[in-house]
CSV table of C-alpha atoms and ligand atoms in Angstrom, one decimal:
chain,number,residue,atom,x,y,z
A,196,MET,CA,0.0,0.0,0.0
A,197,SER,CA,1.5,3.3,-1.0
A,198,VAL,CA,1.0,6.4,1.0
A,199,GLU,CA,0.5,9.7,-0.7
A,200,PRO,CA,3.1,12.2,0.6
A,201,ARG,CA,1.5,14.9,2.7
A,202,LYS,CA,1.0,18.1,0.7
A,203,LYS,CA,3.0,21.0,2.1
A,204,ARG,CA,0.7,23.7,3.4
A,205,LEU,CA,1.0,27.1,1.7
A,206,ASN,CA,2.3,29.9,3.8
A,207,LYS,CA,-0.1,32.8,4.5
A,208,LYS,CA,1.3,35.0,1.8
A,209,ASP,CA,0.9,32.4,-0.9
A,210,ALA,CA,-2.4,31.3,0.4
A,211,TYR,CA,-3.7,34.8,0.2
A,212,LYS,CA,-2.2,35.2,-3.3
A,213,TYR,CA,-4.0,32.1,-4.7
A,214,MET,CA,-7.2,33.2,-3.1
A,215,THR,CA,-7.2,36.7,-4.5
A,216,ARG,CA,-5.4,36.4,-7.9
A,217,LEU,CA,-7.4,35.3,-10.8
A,218,GLY,CA,-4.3,35.2,-13.0
A,219,TRP,CA,-6.5,35.9,-15.9
A,220,ASP,CA,-5.2,37.6,-18.9
A,221,PRO,CA,-7.9,38.3,-21.6
A,222,THR,CA,-7.1,36.7,-24.9
A,223,TYR,CA,-10.1,37.4,-27.1
A,224,GLN,CA,-10.4,41.1,-26.1
A,225,LYS,CA,-7.6,43.7,-26.4
A,226,GLU,CA,-6.1,44.7,-23.0
A,227,GLU,CA,-6.8,48.4,-23.8
A,228,ASP,CA,-10.5,47.6,-24.4
A,229,VAL,CA,-10.8,45.8,-21.0
A,230,TYR,CA,-8.9,48.5,-19.1
A,231,PRO,CA,-9.5,51.6,-21.1
A,232,TYR,CA,-8.1,54.1,-18.5
A,233,LEU,CA,-4.7,52.5,-17.8
A,234,LYS,CA,-2.7,54.5,-20.3
A,235,MET,CA,-4.6,57.9,-20.4
A,236,GLU,CA,-2.5,59.5,-17.7
A,237,GLY,CA,0.9,58.5,-19.1
A,238,ILE,CA,1.7,56.2,-16.1
A,239,LYS,CA,3.6,53.1,-17.0
A,240,VAL,CA,3.1,49.9,-15.0
A,241,HIS,CA,5.3,46.9,-16.0
A,242,ASP,CA,4.4,44.5,-13.3
A,243,TRP,CA,1.1,44.5,-11.4
A,244,GLU,CA,2.2,41.5,-9.4
A,245,ALA,CA,4.7,43.8,-7.6
A,246,TRP,CA,1.8,45.3,-5.8
A,247,GLU,CA,2.1,43.9,-2.2
A,248,ASP,CA,-1.0,43.8,-0.2
A,249,PRO,CA,-0.1,45.3,3.1
A,250,PHE,CA,-3.0,43.8,5.0
A,251,ARG,CA,-3.9,40.5,3.3
A,252,MET,CA,-7.3,40.6,4.6
A,253,THR,CA,-10.1,38.4,3.2
A,254,MET,CA,-13.7,39.6,2.9
A,255,ASP,CA,-14.7,37.1,5.6
A,256,SER,CA,-12.4,38.6,8.2
A,257,TYR,CA,-13.1,42.1,6.9
A,258,TRP,CA,-16.9,41.7,7.6
A,259,LYS,CA,-16.3,40.3,11.0
A,260,LEU,CA,-13.9,43.1,12.1
A,261,GLN,CA,-16.2,45.9,10.7
A,262,ALA,CA,-19.4,44.4,12.2
A,263,GLU,CA,-17.6,44.4,15.6
A,264,LYS,CA,-16.7,48.1,15.1
A,265,ASP,CA,-20.3,49.0,14.1
A,266,LYS,CA,-21.8,47.1,17.1
A,267,LYS,CA,-19.8,49.1,19.5
A,268,LEU,CA,-20.4,52.4,17.7
A,269,TYR,CA,-24.2,52.0,17.5
A,270,SER,CA,-24.6,51.0,21.2
A,271,ILE,CA,-22.8,54.2,22.2
A,272,ILE,CA,-24.9,56.3,19.7
A,273,ASP,CA,-28.0,54.7,21.3
A,274,ALA,CA,-26.9,55.5,24.8
A,275,PHE,CA,-26.1,59.1,23.7
A,276,ALA,CA,-29.6,59.6,22.4
A,277,GLN,CA,-31.4,57.9,25.3
A,278,ASN,CA,-29.5,60.1,27.8
A,279,ASN,CA,-30.1,63.3,25.8
A,280,GLY,CA,-26.4,63.7,25.2
A,281,GLN,CA,-27.0,66.8,23.3
A,282,LYS,CA,-27.6,68.6,26.6
A,283,ASN,CA,-24.1,67.8,27.8
A,284,ILE,CA,-22.1,69.6,25.1
A,285,THR,CA,-20.3,72.8,26.2
A,286,ASP,CA,-22.5,75.1,24.2
A,287,ALA,CA,-24.9,75.0,21.2
A,288,ARG,CA,-22.4,77.1,19.1
A,289,TYR,CA,-20.4,73.9,18.9
A,290,VAL,CA,-23.2,72.2,16.9
A,291,ASN,CA,-22.3,74.4,14.0
A,292,ALA,CA,-19.1,72.6,13.6
A,293,LEU,CA,-21.1,69.4,13.1
A,294,LYS,CA,-23.3,71.2,10.5
A,295,ILE,CA,-20.2,72.0,8.5
A,296,PHE,CA,-18.9,68.5,8.9
A,297,LEU,CA,-22.1,66.9,7.6
A,298,THR,CA,-22.6,69.2,4.7
A,299,ALA,CA,-18.9,69.4,3.6
A,300,VAL,CA,-17.1,66.2,4.7
A,301,THR,CA,-19.7,63.4,4.8
A,302,PRO,CA,-20.8,63.8,1.1
A,303,LEU,CA,-17.1,63.6,0.2
A,304,GLU,CA,-16.9,60.2,2.0
A,305,HIS,CA,-19.7,59.1,-0.4
A,306,LYS,CA,-18.0,60.5,-3.5
A,307,VAL,CA,-14.9,58.5,-2.5
A,308,VAL,CA,-17.0,55.3,-2.5
A,309,SER,CA,-17.7,55.5,-6.2
A,310,GLY,CA,-14.2,56.8,-6.8
A,311,PHE,CA,-12.6,53.7,-5.3
A,312,THR,CA,-15.1,51.4,-7.0
A,313,ASN,CA,-14.2,52.9,-10.3
A,314,VAL,CA,-10.4,52.5,-9.6
A,315,ALA,CA,-10.9,48.9,-8.5
A,316,ARG,CA,-12.4,48.4,-11.9
A,317,ALA,CA,-9.8,50.3,-13.8
A,318,PHE,CA,-6.7,48.8,-12.4
A,319,LYS,CA,-5.4,45.6,-13.9
A,320,GLY,CA,-3.8,44.1,-10.9
A,321,GLU,CA,-6.1,42.1,-8.5
A,322,GLY,CA,-4.1,43.0,-5.4
A,323,ALA,CA,-4.7,46.7,-6.1
A,324,SER,CA,-8.3,46.1,-7.1
A,325,ILE,CA,-9.3,44.3,-3.9
A,326,ALA,CA,-7.5,46.9,-1.6
A,327,CYS,CA,-9.5,49.7,-3.4
A,328,GLN,CA,-12.7,47.7,-3.1
A,329,MET,CA,-12.3,47.4,0.6
A,330,GLN,CA,-11.6,51.0,1.0
A,331,ALA,CA,-14.8,51.8,-1.0
A,332,ILE,CA,-16.7,49.8,1.5
A,333,ASP,CA,-15.0,51.5,4.4
A,334,GLU,CA,-15.9,54.9,3.1
A,335,LEU,CA,-19.5,53.8,2.7
A,336,ARG,CA,-19.5,52.8,6.3
A,337,HIS,CA,-18.0,56.2,7.2
A,338,TYR,CA,-20.7,57.9,5.3
A,339,GLN,CA,-23.5,56.0,7.0
A,340,THR,CA,-22.1,56.2,10.5
A,341,GLN,CA,-21.6,60.0,10.2
A,342,VAL,CA,-25.2,60.4,9.0
A,343,HIS,CA,-26.6,58.2,11.7
A,344,THR,CA,-24.6,59.9,14.5
A,345,ILE,CA,-25.2,63.5,13.5
A,346,SER,CA,-29.0,62.8,12.8
A,347,HIS,CA,-29.5,62.9,16.5
A,348,TYR,CA,-28.7,66.6,16.5
A,349,ASN,CA,-31.1,67.2,13.6
A,350,LYS,CA,-33.9,66.6,16.1
A,351,TYR,CA,-33.1,69.7,18.1
A,352,PHE,CA,-31.0,72.0,15.9
A,353,ASP,CA,-31.4,73.7,12.5
A,354,GLY,CA,-29.3,73.4,9.4
A,355,PHE,CA,-28.9,69.6,9.1
A,356,HIS,CA,-31.9,68.9,6.9
A,357,ASP,CA,-31.3,68.3,3.3
A,358,TYR,CA,-27.6,68.3,3.7
A,359,ARG,CA,-27.1,66.7,0.3
A,360,THR,CA,-28.8,69.6,-1.6
A,361,ILE,CA,-27.0,72.1,0.6
A,362,HIS,CA,-23.7,70.4,-0.3
A,363,ASP,CA,-24.4,70.7,-4.0
A,364,ARG,CA,-25.6,74.3,-4.0
A,365,LEU,CA,-24.2,76.5,-1.2
A,366,TRP,CA,-21.3,78.8,-2.0
A,367,TYR,CA,-18.8,77.7,0.6
A,368,LEU,CA,-19.5,74.0,0.1
A,369,SER,CA,-18.5,74.3,-3.6
A,370,VAL,CA,-15.0,74.2,-2.0
A,371,PRO,CA,-15.2,70.6,-0.8
A,372,LYS,CA,-17.5,69.7,-3.7
A,373,SER,CA,-15.1,70.9,-6.4
A,374,PHE,CA,-12.3,69.1,-4.6
A,375,GLY,CA,-14.3,65.8,-4.8
A,376,ASP,CA,-15.4,66.4,-8.3
A,377,ASP,CA,-11.8,67.1,-9.4
A,378,ALA,CA,-10.5,63.9,-7.9
A,379,SER,CA,-13.3,61.7,-9.1
A,380,THR,CA,-13.1,63.0,-12.7
A,381,ALA,CA,-9.3,62.3,-12.8
A,382,GLY,CA,-7.8,59.1,-14.1
A,383,PRO,CA,-7.4,56.2,-11.8
A,384,PHE,CA,-3.7,56.9,-10.9
A,385,GLU,CA,-4.3,60.5,-10.1
A,386,PHE,CA,-7.3,59.5,-8.0
A,387,MET,CA,-5.1,57.2,-6.0
A,388,VAL,CA,-2.6,59.9,-5.4
A,389,SER,CA,-5.2,62.5,-4.7
A,390,ILE,CA,-7.2,60.5,-2.2
A,391,GLY,CA,-4.5,58.1,-1.0
A,392,PHE,CA,-2.1,60.9,-0.4
A,393,ALA,CA,-3.9,64.2,0.0
A,394,PHE,CA,-7.0,62.8,1.6
A,395,GLU,CA,-5.5,60.2,3.9
A,396,PHE,CA,-2.3,62.0,4.9
A,397,VAL,CA,-3.0,65.8,4.8
A,398,LEU,CA,-6.8,65.8,5.3
A,399,THR,CA,-7.2,62.9,7.7
A,400,SER,CA,-4.6,64.2,10.3
A,401,LEU,CA,-5.6,67.8,9.9
A,402,LEU,CA,-9.3,67.2,9.8
A,403,PHE,CA,-10.2,64.1,11.7
A,404,VAL,CA,-7.8,64.4,14.6
A,405,PRO,CA,-8.6,68.0,15.5
A,406,PHE,CA,-12.3,67.5,14.9
A,407,MET,CA,-12.5,64.4,17.1
A,408,SER,CA,-10.4,66.0,19.9
A,409,GLY,CA,-12.6,69.0,19.5
A,410,ALA,CA,-15.6,66.9,20.0
A,411,ALA,CA,-14.1,65.3,23.1
A,412,TYR,CA,-13.3,68.8,24.5
A,413,ASN,CA,-16.8,69.8,24.0
A,414,GLY,CA,-18.7,66.9,25.4
A,415,ASP,CA,-19.8,65.2,22.2
A,416,MET,CA,-19.2,61.6,22.9
A,417,ALA,CA,-21.2,60.3,20.0
A,418,THR,CA,-19.0,62.2,17.5
A,419,VAL,CA,-15.8,61.1,19.2
A,420,THR,CA,-17.0,57.5,18.8
A,421,PHE,CA,-17.8,57.7,15.1
A,422,GLY,CA,-14.4,59.5,14.7
A,423,PHE,CA,-12.5,56.6,16.3
A,424,SER,CA,-14.4,54.1,14.4
A,425,ALA,CA,-13.5,55.8,11.2
A,426,GLN,CA,-9.9,56.4,12.4
A,427,SER,CA,-9.4,52.7,12.9
A,428,ASP,CA,-9.9,52.2,9.2
A,429,GLU,CA,-7.7,55.1,8.5
A,430,SER,CA,-4.3,53.4,9.3
A,431,ARG,CA,-5.2,50.9,6.6
A,432,HIS,CA,-6.0,53.7,4.2
A,433,MET,CA,-2.8,55.6,4.9
A,434,THR,CA,-0.8,52.4,4.3
A,435,LEU,CA,-2.7,51.8,1.0
A,436,GLY,CA,-2.2,55.3,-0.1
A,437,LEU,CA,1.6,55.3,0.5
A,438,GLN,CA,1.8,51.8,-1.0
A,439,ALA,CA,0.1,53.1,-4.1
A,440,VAL,CA,2.3,56.1,-4.5
A,441,LYS,CA,5.5,54.0,-4.0
A,442,PHE,CA,4.3,51.3,-6.4
A,443,ILE,CA,3.7,53.9,-9.1
A,444,LEU,CA,7.1,55.6,-8.5
A,445,GLU,CA,8.9,52.2,-8.6
A,446,GLN,CA,7.4,51.0,-11.8
A,447,ASP,CA,9.0,53.5,-14.2
A,448,ALA,CA,11.2,56.6,-13.8
A,449,ASP,CA,8.9,58.4,-16.3
A,450,ASN,CA,6.2,58.2,-13.6
A,451,VAL,CA,8.1,60.4,-11.1
A,452,PRO,CA,7.5,63.9,-12.7
A,453,ILE,CA,3.8,63.0,-13.1
A,454,VAL,CA,3.4,62.0,-9.5
A,455,GLN,CA,5.3,65.0,-8.4
A,456,GLU,CA,2.9,67.2,-10.1
A,457,TRP,CA,-0.1,65.4,-8.6
A,458,MET,CA,1.4,65.6,-5.1
A,459,GLU,CA,1.8,69.3,-5.4
A,460,LYS,CA,-1.6,69.8,-6.8
A,461,TRP,CA,-3.3,67.7,-4.2
A,462,LEU,CA,-1.3,69.1,-1.3
A,463,TRP,CA,-2.3,72.6,-2.3
A,464,ARG,CA,-5.9,71.7,-3.0
A,465,GLY,CA,-6.1,69.8,0.4
A,466,TYR,CA,-4.6,72.7,2.2
A,467,ARG,CA,-7.0,75.2,0.7
A,468,LEU,CA,-9.9,73.0,1.6
A,469,LEU,CA,-8.6,72.9,5.2
A,470,SER,CA,-8.9,76.6,5.5
A,471,ILE,CA,-12.5,76.0,6.6
A,472,VAL,CA,-11.2,73.6,9.3
A,473,SER,CA,-8.9,76.4,10.5
A,474,MET,CA,-11.7,78.5,11.5
A,475,MET,CA,-13.7,75.6,13.0
A,476,MET,CA,-10.7,74.8,15.3
A,477,ASP,CA,-10.1,78.3,16.4
A,478,TYR,CA,-13.4,79.9,16.4
A,479,MET,CA,-16.3,77.4,16.3
A,480,LEU,CA,-15.2,75.1,19.1
A,481,PRO,CA,-16.2,76.7,22.5
A,482,ASN,CA,-13.3,74.8,24.0
A,483,SER,CA,-10.3,74.4,21.6
A,484,PRO,CA,-7.8,71.7,22.3
A,485,THR,CA,-5.2,73.0,19.9
A,486,SER,CA,-4.9,76.0,17.6
A,487,TRP,CA,-4.7,75.7,13.8
A,488,LYS,CA,-1.1,77.0,14.0
A,489,GLU,CA,-0.1,74.2,16.3
A,490,ALA,CA,-1.8,71.7,14.0
A,491,VAL,CA,0.0,73.0,11.0
A,492,GLU,CA,3.4,72.8,12.9
A,493,LEU,CA,2.8,69.2,13.8
A,494,TYR,CA,1.0,67.8,10.7
A,495,ILE,CA,2.5,69.8,7.9
A,496,GLU,CA,5.9,71.2,9.0
A,497,GLN,CA,6.9,68.0,10.8
A,498,ASN,CA,4.9,65.0,9.5
A,499,GLY,CA,4.2,66.3,6.0
A,500,VAL,CA,7.8,67.3,5.5
A,501,ALA,CA,9.0,63.9,6.9
A,502,LEU,CA,6.8,62.2,4.3
A,503,PHE,CA,8.2,64.1,1.4
A,504,LYS,CA,11.8,63.3,2.8
A,505,ASP,CA,10.8,59.7,2.8
A,506,LEU,CA,9.9,59.8,-0.8
A,507,GLU,CA,13.1,61.6,-1.8
A,508,LYS,CA,14.8,58.3,-2.6
A,509,TYR,CA,12.2,57.8,-5.3
A,510,GLY,CA,13.1,61.2,-6.9
A,511,ILE,CA,10.2,63.2,-5.3
A,512,LYS,CA,11.2,66.7,-4.3
A,513,MET,CA,10.0,68.7,-1.4
A,514,PRO,CA,7.5,71.5,-2.6
A,515,GLU,CA,9.6,74.1,-0.7
A,516,ASP,CA,7.5,77.1,-1.9
A,517,MET,CA,4.3,75.6,-0.9
A,518,ILE,CA,5.5,74.7,2.6
A,519,LYS,CA,6.8,78.1,3.0
A,520,THR,CA,3.5,79.7,2.1
A,521,ILE,CA,1.6,77.4,4.4
A,522,ARG,CA,3.9,78.2,7.2
A,523,ALA,CA,3.6,82.0,6.6
A,524,GLU,CA,-0.2,81.8,6.4
A,525,LYS,CA,-0.7,79.7,9.6
A,526,GLU,CA,-1.0,82.8,11.9
A,527,HIS,CA,-3.6,84.4,9.7
A,528,LEU,CA,-5.7,81.8,8.0
A,529,SER,CA,-8.4,81.1,10.7
A,530,HIS,CA,-9.1,84.7,11.4
A,531,GLN,CA,-9.5,85.6,7.8
A,532,LEU,CA,-11.9,82.8,7.2
A,533,TRP,CA,-14.1,83.5,10.3
A,534,LYS,CA,-14.3,87.2,9.4
A,535,THR,CA,-15.6,86.2,6.0
A,536,PHE,CA,-18.1,83.7,7.4
A,537,TYR,CA,-19.2,86.2,10.0
A,538,VAL,CA,-20.2,88.8,7.4
A,539,HIS,CA,-21.6,86.5,4.9
A,540,SER,CA,-23.8,84.7,7.4
A,541,THR,CA,-27.1,85.5,5.6
A,542,ALA,CA,-26.2,82.9,2.8
A,543,GLU,CA,-24.9,80.2,5.1
A,544,ALA,CA,-26.5,77.1,6.6
A,545,ILE,CA,-24.7,77.7,9.9
A,546,HIS,CA,-24.8,80.4,12.5
A,547,THR,CA,-21.8,82.6,13.2
A,548,TRP,CA,-21.0,84.9,16.2
A,549,LEU,CA,-18.3,87.2,17.6
A,550,PRO,CA,-15.6,85.6,19.8
A,551,ASP,CA,-16.2,86.5,23.4
A,552,GLU,CA,-13.5,88.0,25.7
A,553,ASN,CA,-12.4,84.6,26.8
A,554,LYS,CA,-11.9,83.3,23.3
A,555,MET,CA,-10.2,86.5,22.2
A,556,ASN,CA,-7.7,86.1,25.0
A,557,TRP,CA,-7.0,82.5,24.0
A,558,LEU,CA,-6.5,83.8,20.5
A,559,SER,CA,-4.1,86.5,21.6
A,560,GLU,CA,-2.1,83.8,23.5
A,561,LYS,CA,-2.0,81.4,20.6
A,562,TYR,CA,-1.3,84.1,18.0
A,563,PRO,CA,0.9,86.6,19.7
A,564,ASN,CA,2.2,88.0,16.4
A,565,THR,CA,-1.1,88.6,14.7
A,566,PHE,CA,-4.3,88.5,16.6
A,567,ASP,CA,-4.1,91.7,18.6
A,568,LYS,CA,-2.4,93.6,15.8
A,569,TYR,CA,-4.7,92.6,12.9
A,570,TYR,CA,-7.8,90.8,14.0
A,571,ARG,CA,-9.0,91.8,17.4
A,572,PRO,CA,-9.6,95.4,16.2
A,573,VAL,CA,-11.8,94.0,13.4
A,574,PHE,CA,-13.9,92.0,15.9
A,575,ASP,CA,-14.1,94.9,18.3
A,576,GLU,CA,-15.5,97.1,15.4
A,577,TYR,CA,-18.1,94.4,14.6
A,578,LYS,CA,-19.0,94.3,18.2
A,579,LYS,CA,-19.7,98.0,18.3
A,580,HIS,CA,-22.2,97.7,15.5
A,581,ALA,CA,-23.8,94.5,17.0
A,582,ASP,CA,-24.2,96.2,20.4
A,583,LYS,CA,-26.1,99.0,18.8
A,584,GLY,CA,-28.4,96.4,17.2
A,585,GLU,CA,-26.7,96.8,13.8
A,586,ARG,CA,-25.1,93.5,13.3
A,587,TYR,CA,-23.3,93.7,10.0
A,588,TYR,CA,-24.3,91.4,7.1
A,589,SER,CA,-22.7,91.7,3.7
A,590,GLU,CA,-25.0,91.6,0.8
A,591,THR,CA,-22.3,91.4,-1.9
A,592,LEU,CA,-21.0,88.3,-3.6
A,593,PRO,CA,-17.4,87.6,-3.3
A,594,CYS,CA,-14.9,86.9,-6.2
A,595,LEU,CA,-13.8,83.2,-5.9
A,596,CYS,CA,-10.6,81.5,-6.9
A,597,GLN,CA,-11.2,79.5,-10.1
A,598,THR,CA,-9.4,76.5,-8.7
A,599,CYS,CA,-10.0,76.1,-4.9
A,600,GLN,CA,-13.3,78.2,-5.0
A,601,VAL,CA,-12.4,79.9,-1.7
A,602,PRO,CA,-13.3,83.6,-1.9
A,603,LEU,CA,-10.2,85.8,-2.4
A,604,VAL,CA,-9.7,86.4,1.3
A,605,PHE,CA,-6.0,85.5,1.6
A,606,THR,CA,-3.4,88.2,1.9
A,607,ASP,CA,0.1,88.8,0.9
A,608,ILE,CA,1.9,87.6,4.1
A,609,GLU,CA,5.1,86.5,2.4
A,610,GLY,CA,5.3,89.8,0.7
A,611,GLY,CA,5.1,91.6,4.1
A,612,LYS,CA,1.6,93.0,3.3
A,613,PRO,CA,-0.8,91.1,5.5
A,614,ASN,CA,-3.6,93.7,4.8
A,615,VAL,CA,-3.5,93.4,1.1
A,616,PHE,CA,-5.5,90.7,-0.6
A,617,THR,CA,-3.6,88.4,-3.0
A,618,HIS,CA,-5.1,88.3,-6.5
A,619,TYR,CA,-3.7,86.6,-9.6
A,620,GLN,CA,-5.2,86.5,-13.1
A,621,ASN,CA,-4.9,84.6,-16.3
A,622,GLU,CA,-6.5,85.0,-19.8
A,623,TYR,CA,-7.6,81.9,-21.5
A,624,ASN,CA,-9.6,81.8,-24.7
A,625,GLY,CA,-10.4,85.5,-24.4
A,626,GLU,CA,-11.9,85.1,-20.9
A,627,ARG,CA,-10.3,86.2,-17.6
A,628,PHE,CA,-9.9,83.9,-14.6
A,629,HIS,CA,-9.0,84.8,-11.1
A,630,PHE,CA,-6.9,83.0,-8.5
A,631,CYS,CA,-6.0,83.2,-4.8
A,632,SER,CA,-2.4,82.0,-5.0
A,633,PRO,CA,0.4,80.9,-7.4
A,634,GLY,CA,-0.5,77.3,-6.3
A,635,CYS,CA,-4.0,77.6,-7.5
A,636,GLN,CA,-2.9,79.5,-10.7
A,637,ASP,CA,-0.4,76.7,-11.4
A,638,ILE,CA,-3.1,74.0,-11.2
A,639,PHE,CA,-5.3,75.9,-13.6
A,640,GLU,CA,-2.4,76.4,-16.2
A,641,LYS,CA,-1.8,72.7,-16.2
A,642,GLN,CA,-5.4,71.7,-16.9
A,643,PRO,CA,-7.2,74.9,-18.2
A,644,GLU,CA,-9.9,72.9,-20.1
A,645,LYS,CA,-10.8,71.2,-16.8
A,646,PHE,CA,-10.9,74.3,-14.7
A,647,VAL,CA,-12.7,76.7,-17.0
A,648,GLN,CA,-15.7,74.5,-16.5
A,649,ALA,CA,-15.7,75.1,-12.7
A,650,TRP,CA,-19.2,75.8,-11.3
A,651,LEU,CA,-18.6,79.0,-9.3
A,652,PRO,CA,-21.6,79.9,-7.1
A,653,PRO,CA,-21.4,83.7,-7.5
A,654,HIS,CA,-21.2,83.4,-11.3
A,655,GLN,CA,-24.1,81.0,-11.3
A,656,ILE,CA,-26.2,83.3,-9.2
A,657,PHE,CA,-25.5,86.2,-11.6
A,658,GLN,CA,-26.4,84.0,-14.5
A,659,GLY,CA,-29.7,83.3,-12.9
A,660,ASN,CA,-29.1,79.6,-12.3
A,661,CYS,CA,-29.7,79.6,-8.5
A,662,GLY,CA,-33.4,80.3,-8.2
A,663,GLY,CA,-33.4,84.1,-9.0
A,664,ALA,CA,-31.6,87.3,-8.6
A,665,THR,CA,-32.6,88.3,-5.1
A,666,ILE,CA,-31.4,87.0,-1.7
A,667,PRO,CA,-34.8,85.4,-0.7
A,668,GLU,CA,-34.9,83.6,-4.0
A,669,VAL,CA,-31.3,82.2,-3.7
A,670,LEU,CA,-31.9,81.2,-0.1
A,671,LYS,CA,-35.0,79.3,-1.2
A,672,TRP,CA,-33.0,77.5,-3.8
A,673,TYR,CA,-30.3,76.8,-1.2
A,674,LYS,CA,-33.0,75.3,1.0
A,675,ILE,CA,-32.1,77.7,3.8
A,676,GLU,CA,-34.9,78.9,5.9
A,677,HIS,CA,-34.2,82.6,6.4
A,678,GLY,CA,-33.9,83.6,10.1
A,679,VAL,CA,-33.8,80.0,11.2
A,680,ASP,CA,-30.9,78.2,9.6
A,681,ASN,CA,-28.7,81.3,8.8
A,682,MET,CA,-27.5,84.6,10.5
A,683,ASP,CA,-26.1,85.1,13.9
A,684,TYR,CA,-26.3,82.6,16.7
A,685,VAL,CA,-27.6,85.3,19.0
A,686,GLY,CA,-31.3,85.4,18.6
A,687,SER,CA,-31.5,82.1,16.6
A,688,PRO,CA,-33.9,79.2,17.3
A,689,ASP,CA,-30.8,77.1,18.1
A,690,GLU,CA,-30.1,79.5,21.0
A,691,VAL,CA,-33.7,79.4,22.2
A,692,MET,CA,-33.5,75.6,22.2
A,693,TRP,CA,-30.2,75.5,24.1
A,694,ASN,CA,-31.5,77.9,26.8
A,695,LYS,CA,-34.4,75.7,27.2
A,696,PHE,CA,-32.1,72.7,27.8
A,697,LYS,CA,-30.0,74.6,30.3
A,698,ASN,CA,-33.0,75.8,32.3
A,699,ASN,CA,-34.5,72.4,32.7
B,24,LIG,FE1,-13.5,58.0,5.2
B,25,LIG,ZN1,-7.3,79.2,-4.8
């Protein structure tokens, strides 16, 4: 009787490989027909098998892990709702940071779902495809958990209703929307760099971390929990993003200048998008754990710079000028943004307010070079008007940057003129376009046909595409209830609701 020799067990790496690789090369269809987007960006990939899966997770273990996370999150959200957790936050002004999050960030999570699904289909390598598919499902979970968590606040406070329409239509939300539209209409490799690098590195640390610690400092345990639940996926996403960038760089030397251009584009776009976060951190949180300036020092000047250094061996160069501008702007950004939001409050789905004496002192302490000199006098002036019952609301429409879509509120700090707005212009096909910075101008010049199509809210209003030519007509189209969702926090129904909570 002969005994079959025992088969050697595969090690984990090989087992995973056989489980996830179809090893299928199409024979009766041309490769470019099956994968039509692989060549359009000029990226050359010679060996898809060189893609290493950093996590080697199977769908089975993925579902179990994620279900565990959701179970914990939803039990905490339930407890928060049953105990009327909204009464334990520091102040109802804080809720406006959640309104910005739900209307600006949550829809982007959803956009990323379709983005990663497309990339999973577009890439030829199965390893890369599966990693992208899993991230698509993660992002869907983030989208859902954010909506579920924040929906509790919708029962008591204004401005959360119809957040999708608001995201698509409101002027300041065209900043995140255009960021997402730009990424998702790019080719698959640029998408990977934009989201894998800009989103996961620049945005995640400068958006999620300050936002979640802000929630913790202001008694919002429900938001802290969805934040942690999303962050636990984030380490996987950051690894994937970096893996993707390194993979593309290693495949061919011709890829390096293309990736360099994308990294600069998306670092700048990500940074401009974060200007909204700067004002949230410094002005919208009643208790601020850290200032915007401190966050920039940690996440951009230290971590961001270290990341670029790490990529130097692949031929990537540090974007020195950009880092210099970010460093120069760090002491001005949040103040310039909040000033703008304060005066344009009529056309916003949030409330704004003047910083009180405590907040102003905190700002003086955190911004010793700039706050008392440039910004405290402005807020003092607004206060004089408000105290007389003449709270100032601007009725003009600002000029927006064609690329980042932030109004031209930035000033020439590097040129030593912090009181002078920066404004750059280009002519293209006989039309004039405006920019906030050389960074945004540069992005336009590289892809003018893309950026001339930008949907700029003030232009759209003037062209009659936003419900009409008057403020009430535009607000109606925005789905903003005048006097309820917009204007100063003082005197708002939110304030009335909060006082009722406090007096019971
Ligand atoms: Fe996410
Ligand atoms: Zn710009």
